[in-house]
Short mmCIF file of C-alpha atoms in Angstrom, two decimals:
data_model
loop_
_atom_site.label_atom_id
_atom_site.label_comp_id
_atom_site.label_asym_id
_atom_site.label_seq_id
_atom_site.Cartn_x
_atom_site.Cartn_y
_atom_site.Cartn_z
CA MET E 1 110.57 82.83 110.74
CA GLY E 2 111.24 80.39 107.88
CA THR E 3 114.18 79.80 105.74
CA HIS E 4 117.04 82.40 106.24
CA ARG E 5 119.76 83.06 104.31
CA ARG E 6 123.37 83.38 105.45
CA PRO E 7 123.46 86.57 107.29
CA ARG E 8 125.79 89.33 106.21
CA PRO E 9 127.19 91.69 108.46
CA ALA E 10 125.23 95.23 108.24
CA GLY E 11 126.02 98.21 110.35
CA ARG E 12 123.90 99.86 113.46
CA THR E 13 122.29 102.82 111.64
CA ARG E 14 111.51 106.91 116.49
CA THR E 15 109.76 112.63 116.60
CA ALA E 16 106.91 110.02 114.40
CA VAL E 17 105.95 107.32 116.66
CA LEU E 18 104.22 104.65 114.36
CA GLY E 19 100.87 104.76 113.61
CA ALA E 20 98.31 101.26 113.77
CA ALA E 21 98.62 100.80 110.38
CA ALA E 22 102.85 100.89 110.12
CA GLY E 23 102.36 98.16 112.25
CA ALA E 24 99.73 95.96 111.11
CA ALA E 25 100.95 93.34 110.18
CA VAL E 26 99.60 92.70 106.37
CA LEU E 27 101.32 93.07 103.54
CA LEU E 28 101.57 96.43 101.44
CA PRO E 29 99.40 96.71 97.91
CA SER E 30 101.27 95.54 95.29
CA THR E 31 102.55 98.39 92.98
CA ALA E 32 103.91 96.33 90.05
CA ALA E 33 103.28 92.97 87.68
CA TRP E 34 105.35 89.79 88.68
CA ALA E 35 105.07 87.00 86.46
CA GLU E 36 104.53 83.72 87.77
CA PRO E 37 107.29 81.47 88.19
CA ALA E 38 107.90 77.72 86.67
CA THR E 39 107.51 75.17 89.71
CA GLY E 40 111.22 74.47 89.92
CA ASN E 41 111.47 78.51 90.66
CA LEU E 42 109.75 78.18 93.60
CA ASP E 43 112.27 78.27 96.08
CA GLN E 44 114.24 81.01 94.22
CA VAL E 45 110.94 82.75 95.27
CA LYS E 46 110.83 81.98 98.45
CA ALA E 47 114.38 82.60 99.07
CA LYS E 48 114.07 86.19 97.50
CA VAL E 49 110.40 86.86 99.28
CA ASP E 50 112.25 85.34 103.42
CA ASN E 51 115.57 87.78 101.44
CA LEU E 52 113.19 90.72 101.70
CA TYR E 53 111.55 90.07 105.26
CA GLU E 54 114.80 90.06 106.71
CA ASP E 55 116.17 92.95 105.03
CA ALA E 56 112.82 94.52 106.71
CA GLU E 57 113.20 93.12 109.73
CA ALA E 58 116.91 94.40 110.60
CA ALA E 59 115.74 97.93 109.33
CA THR E 60 112.97 98.49 111.28
CA GLU E 61 115.53 97.88 114.14
CA GLN E 62 117.61 100.81 112.87
CA TYR E 63 114.74 102.50 112.33
CA ASN E 64 113.25 102.15 116.67
CA LYS E 65 116.90 102.72 117.00
CA MET E 66 116.65 106.45 115.86
CA ASP E 67 113.42 106.63 116.89
CA GLU E 68 114.67 106.27 120.11
CA GLN E 69 117.41 108.80 119.35
CA ALA E 70 115.09 111.24 117.96
CA ARG E 71 112.65 111.22 121.31
CA GLN E 72 115.66 111.85 123.24
CA LEU E 73 116.33 115.00 121.38
CA GLN E 74 113.00 116.48 121.65
CA ASP E 75 113.19 115.47 125.63
CA GLN E 76 116.69 117.74 125.44
CA ALA E 77 116.01 120.25 123.37
CA GLY E 78 112.66 121.16 125.60
CA LYS E 79 114.50 120.96 128.74
CA LEU E 80 117.02 123.17 127.05
CA GLN E 81 114.74 125.39 126.26
CA GLU E 82 112.88 125.27 129.66
CA ARG E 83 116.19 126.19 131.12
CA LEU E 84 117.00 129.51 128.49
CA ALA E 85 113.72 130.60 129.68
CA ASP E 86 113.87 130.72 133.25
CA GLN E 87 117.80 132.60 132.58
CA GLN E 88 116.06 134.66 130.37
CA GLY E 89 113.33 135.82 133.21
CA LYS E 90 116.22 135.98 135.90
CA ILE E 91 117.96 138.22 134.01
CA LEU E 92 115.09 140.37 133.42
CA GLN E 93 114.99 140.33 137.42
CA LEU E 94 118.20 141.33 137.37
CA GLN E 95 117.42 144.74 134.57
CA ASP E 96 114.41 145.44 137.67
CA THR E 97 117.43 145.94 140.20
CA LEU E 98 119.50 147.44 138.56
CA GLY E 99 116.68 150.39 137.65
CA ALA E 100 115.90 150.24 141.16
CA LEU E 101 119.62 151.37 142.23
CA ALA E 102 119.71 153.87 139.28
CA ALA E 103 116.95 155.59 140.63
CA GLU E 104 118.65 155.74 144.17
CA GLN E 105 122.16 157.04 142.42
CA TYR E 106 119.89 159.54 140.76
CA ARG E 107 118.33 161.00 143.77
CA SER E 108 121.68 161.08 145.26
CA GLY E 109 123.05 162.93 142.29
CA GLY E 110 123.32 161.05 139.48
CA ILE E 111 123.78 157.38 137.81
CA ASP E 112 126.83 155.33 137.56
CA PRO E 113 128.09 155.00 133.76
CA SER E 114 128.03 150.87 134.06
CA VAL E 115 124.52 150.69 135.51
CA GLN E 116 123.06 153.85 132.89
CA LEU E 117 124.93 151.62 130.03
CA MET E 118 122.93 148.39 131.72
CA LEU E 119 119.49 149.71 131.28
CA SER E 120 119.93 152.23 128.33
CA SER E 121 121.09 148.64 125.85
CA SER E 122 120.01 145.28 125.80
CA PRO E 123 121.28 142.91 127.69
CA ASP E 124 123.78 141.55 124.96
CA ASP E 125 125.02 144.62 124.00
CA TYR E 126 125.79 145.67 127.60
CA LEU E 127 127.40 142.88 128.56
CA ARG E 128 129.67 143.62 125.48
CA GLN E 129 131.17 146.66 126.65
CA ALA E 130 130.83 146.07 130.22
CA GLY E 131 133.18 143.23 129.96
CA LEU E 132 136.06 146.22 129.14
CA GLN E 133 134.66 148.54 131.89
CA ASP E 134 135.83 148.22 135.52
CA LEU E 135 132.72 148.28 137.72
CA ALA E 136 132.11 149.66 140.60
CA GLY E 137 131.96 148.33 144.07
CA GLY E 138 128.88 147.37 146.04
CA GLN E 139 125.65 146.14 145.10
CA GLN E 140 125.30 147.15 142.10
CA THR E 141 128.70 144.79 140.82
CA GLU E 142 126.83 142.14 142.71
CA ALA E 143 124.23 142.60 140.33
CA LEU E 144 126.30 143.34 136.92
CA ARG E 145 128.31 140.18 138.19
CA SER E 146 125.22 137.99 138.08
CA ALA E 147 123.62 138.96 135.11
CA LEU E 148 127.65 138.53 133.53
CA ARG E 149 127.41 135.11 134.83
CA LEU E 150 123.36 134.50 133.51
CA GLN E 151 124.19 136.08 129.55
CA GLN E 152 126.75 133.64 129.47
CA SER E 153 124.93 130.67 130.70
CA ILE E 154 121.67 132.03 128.36
CA ASP E 155 124.46 132.10 125.17
CA GLN E 156 125.54 128.18 125.98
CA GLN E 157 121.83 127.38 126.48
CA ARG E 158 121.02 129.12 122.77
CA THR E 159 124.10 127.22 121.10
CA GLU E 160 123.60 123.91 123.00
CA THR E 161 119.88 124.20 121.74
CA SER E 162 120.59 124.95 118.11
CA ALA E 163 122.96 122.13 118.10
CA LYS E 164 120.32 119.77 119.47
CA LEU E 165 117.32 121.17 117.43
CA ALA E 166 119.83 120.91 113.91
CA GLU E 167 120.47 116.97 115.30
CA LEU E 168 116.86 116.45 115.79
CA GLU E 169 116.27 117.52 112.48
CA GLN E 170 118.84 115.14 110.91
CA THR E 171 117.70 112.27 112.77
CA ARG E 172 113.71 113.18 111.56
CA THR E 173 115.29 113.40 107.57
CA ALA E 174 117.28 109.85 108.27
CA LEU E 175 113.75 108.11 110.61
CA SER E 176 112.05 109.33 107.26
CA ALA E 177 114.17 107.45 104.88
CA LYS E 178 114.64 104.64 107.02
CA LYS E 179 110.85 104.24 107.26
CA THR E 180 110.71 104.53 103.06
CA GLU E 181 113.03 101.72 102.62
CA VAL E 182 111.44 99.15 105.19
CA LYS E 183 107.71 100.07 103.37
CA ALA E 184 109.62 99.60 100.00
CA LYS E 185 111.32 96.17 101.19
CA LEU E 186 107.36 94.80 102.58
CA ALA E 187 106.09 96.01 99.24
CA GLU E 188 108.35 94.49 97.00
CA ALA E 189 107.92 91.47 98.96
CA SER E 190 104.03 92.08 98.31
CA ASN E 191 104.19 92.35 94.87
CA VAL E 192 106.34 89.08 94.70
CA LEU E 193 103.58 87.02 96.61
CA ASN E 194 100.67 88.84 94.97
CA GLY E 195 101.92 87.81 91.42
CA LEU E 196 101.67 83.84 92.39
CA LYS E 197 98.67 81.81 92.11
CA ALA E 198 97.48 80.65 95.63
CA ALA E 199 98.94 77.53 95.94
CA ASP E 200 102.26 78.89 95.34
CA ARG E 201 101.70 81.69 97.39
CA ALA E 202 100.87 78.80 100.25
CA ARG E 203 103.83 77.42 99.16
CA VAL E 204 106.45 80.43 98.97
CA LEU E 205 105.31 81.48 103.04
CA ALA E 206 105.29 77.73 104.35
CA ASP E 207 107.56 76.89 106.42
CA ASN E 208 109.70 73.83 105.26
CA ASP E 209 112.52 73.77 107.73
CA PRO E 210 111.72 70.88 109.81
CA ALA E 211 112.49 72.85 112.85
CA ALA E 212 110.13 75.94 112.25
CA SER E 213 107.64 73.57 111.47
CA ARG E 214 107.24 73.33 114.89
CA SER E 215 106.62 75.92 116.15
CA SER E 216 103.22 77.14 118.02
CA SER E 217 101.91 80.20 117.63
CA ARG E 218 98.54 79.15 119.28
CA PRO E 219 97.36 80.93 122.80
CA GLN E 220 98.86 79.29 125.58
CA SER E 221 100.12 80.18 129.21
CA TYR E 222 103.16 79.82 130.96
CA THR E 223 103.15 76.34 133.19
CA GLY E 224 107.01 75.84 133.57
CA PRO E 225 108.87 76.02 137.36
CA ALA E 226 110.14 79.84 137.13
CA THR E 227 109.15 82.06 140.38
CA GLY E 228 108.61 85.98 140.94
CA GLN E 229 110.19 88.22 138.19
CA VAL E 230 111.07 85.18 135.65
CA LYS E 231 107.38 84.10 136.01
CA ALA E 232 106.06 87.36 135.11
CA ILE E 233 108.12 88.03 132.11
CA LEU E 234 107.36 84.50 130.26
CA ASP E 235 103.52 84.85 131.74
CA PHE E 236 102.80 88.18 129.67
CA ALA E 237 105.22 86.56 127.19
CA TYR E 238 102.73 84.00 126.81
CA ALA E 239 99.67 86.18 126.52
CA GLN E 240 101.33 87.48 123.56
CA LEU E 241 100.72 84.41 121.82
CA GLY E 242 99.09 84.49 118.01
CA LYS E 243 99.25 88.13 118.05
CA PRO E 244 100.61 89.83 114.50
CA TYR E 245 104.15 90.83 114.15
CA GLY E 246 104.41 94.54 113.25
CA TRP E 247 107.34 96.24 112.40
CA GLY E 248 107.91 99.00 114.79
CA ALA E 249 105.12 98.23 117.18
CA THR E 250 104.96 97.87 120.74
CA GLY E 251 102.11 96.32 122.04
CA PRO E 252 99.35 96.09 123.02
CA ASN E 253 97.80 94.57 119.52
CA ALA E 254 101.44 93.80 117.86
CA PHE E 255 104.66 93.67 118.59
CA ASP E 256 108.48 94.14 117.03
CA CYS E 257 111.04 91.54 118.28
CA SER E 258 112.55 94.00 120.49
CA GLY E 259 108.95 95.76 121.55
CA LEU E 260 108.16 92.17 122.77
CA THR E 261 110.90 91.50 124.72
CA GLN E 262 110.82 95.09 126.25
CA ALA E 263 107.41 94.98 127.26
CA ALA E 264 107.55 91.28 128.83
CA PHE E 265 110.21 92.37 130.87
CA ARG E 266 108.65 95.69 131.65
CA ALA E 267 105.90 93.11 133.07
CA GLY E 268 108.10 91.68 135.21
CA GLY E 269 109.96 94.82 136.91
CA VAL E 270 112.37 95.25 134.68
CA GLY E 271 113.77 98.11 132.10
CA LEU E 272 115.19 97.16 128.80
CA PRO E 273 116.19 99.73 126.05
CA ARG E 274 113.77 99.75 122.74
CA VAL E 275 116.18 97.70 120.46
CA SER E 276 117.84 94.45 119.60
CA GLN E 277 121.29 95.76 119.79
CA ASP E 278 120.84 97.39 123.05
CA GLN E 279 119.06 95.20 125.06
CA TRP E 280 122.74 92.79 123.78
CA ASN E 281 124.03 94.90 126.03
CA ALA E 282 121.85 95.41 129.22
CA GLY E 283 122.78 92.39 131.29
CA LYS E 284 125.17 89.43 131.78
CA ARG E 285 126.42 87.54 128.75
CA ILE E 286 125.38 83.46 129.54
CA ALA E 287 126.74 80.19 127.29
CA LYS E 288 124.54 78.48 125.10
CA SER E 289 125.02 75.91 127.02
CA ASP E 290 124.11 77.82 130.42
CA ILE E 291 120.72 79.50 129.21
CA GLN E 292 117.91 80.00 131.68
CA PRO E 293 114.36 80.22 131.31
CA GLY E 294 113.28 84.27 131.22
CA ASP E 295 117.28 84.56 129.62
CA LEU E 296 117.57 86.87 125.99
CA LEU E 297 118.66 85.10 123.29
CA PHE E 298 120.21 86.71 120.32
CA TYR E 299 120.77 86.17 116.07
CA TYR E 300 122.08 87.18 112.98
CA ASN E 301 125.69 88.99 112.77
CA ASP E 302 124.08 92.43 113.26
CA LEU E 303 121.74 91.11 116.36
CA HIS E 304 118.81 92.63 114.57
CA HIS E 305 116.92 89.69 116.10
CA VAL E 306 115.86 88.93 119.77
CA GLY E 307 113.82 86.72 121.45
CA ILE E 308 112.64 85.02 125.05
CA TYR E 309 114.34 81.46 126.18
CA ILE E 310 111.27 79.33 127.84
CA GLY E 311 112.81 76.41 128.01
CA ASN E 312 113.10 72.77 126.56
CA GLY E 313 115.47 74.70 123.66
CA LYS E 314 112.47 76.82 122.89
CA LEU E 315 112.12 80.26 122.18
CA LEU E 316 109.85 82.78 122.17
CA HIS E 317 109.47 85.76 119.61
CA ALA E 318 108.00 88.14 117.22
CA PRO E 319 109.08 86.53 114.00
CA ARG E 320 108.44 88.82 110.95
CA THR E 321 105.60 90.90 108.53
CA GLY E 322 103.49 87.94 107.92
CA LYS E 323 103.47 86.05 110.91
CA ASN E 324 102.08 85.85 114.79
CA ILE E 325 104.33 85.80 117.48
CA GLU E 326 105.15 81.87 118.41
CA ILE E 327 107.33 79.58 119.96
CA VAL E 328 110.24 77.73 117.61
CA PRO E 329 113.19 75.90 118.40
CA ILE E 330 116.30 78.00 119.58
CA ASP E 331 118.33 76.77 116.40
CA VAL E 332 115.53 77.88 114.55
CA MET E 333 117.97 80.98 113.14
CA PRO E 334 121.29 81.59 112.92
CA TYR E 335 121.97 82.19 116.79
CA MET E 336 124.46 84.75 118.42
CA GLY E 337 124.16 85.07 121.99
CA ALA E 338 122.57 85.18 125.21
CA VAL E 339 122.23 87.78 127.85
CA ARG E 340 120.53 87.89 131.56
CA PRO E 341 119.03 91.27 132.52
#
């Protein structure tokens, strides 16, 4: 991922799905002019661009988390609405039952007041009043009690559904703001780069770190000793080498860091959460001296970057916007820890 600044602690902040344009690795168009710096200041420019890319990746993981929450909320609200419709259907059936009871009572000389009330009012109005009455015994009492329980359940589910929908709307608003934040940082980086001469742009985008310079993104196959699930995970990961990083992308043509690890482990039959911070809690913590191929390695204080250990001190990961999935030494970024799912 190139030369990085020292990480700063960051707080942890998808129902829109990112389109191909959002996941593309090309930089956004320039929006303002940037003065060509003096040659001696290119290191400062490089640091600025690297910082912007790093900030954008951290914000991407926050975006992914909110997007996942929005999907879950949408699913929960849908299920609540289905249950609500089912309960309302049942209370209509009970009204039919009470109607039959009323007809029978009428033929027998009169309708019980509680049944009459049920049939002449909305269920809500009836049950508020019926709760203050002593209901008659027999078949109608059980029907009325069932209606009361159903109505109470309906009222609760209406409240829960409203709360979920309100939470979903708030999450969508935050999601939109986070998407804007990511795009703004990438646009600023693009603006800086577009203001440079071609040679200077190449220098800024180059990996000057000796460790990073040993990276490889050329297509290749896994040839190590791993077997079973781990081999399936690594076979999938190796097959993605050279594909572009795409923020919020989960394949098949582009990936962000946690999208790649999630897809690779899925290929091995192992489920992982969507975002890096949650993947950190998806297995057993492993000491750096004990890491094995197939372990997840995490980077930066806020754990916003993750990759797969492939052995021999190497990491396979999706780095950041403008770069491709690659293999690098594990110490190319600030290492935080390892997890074995």
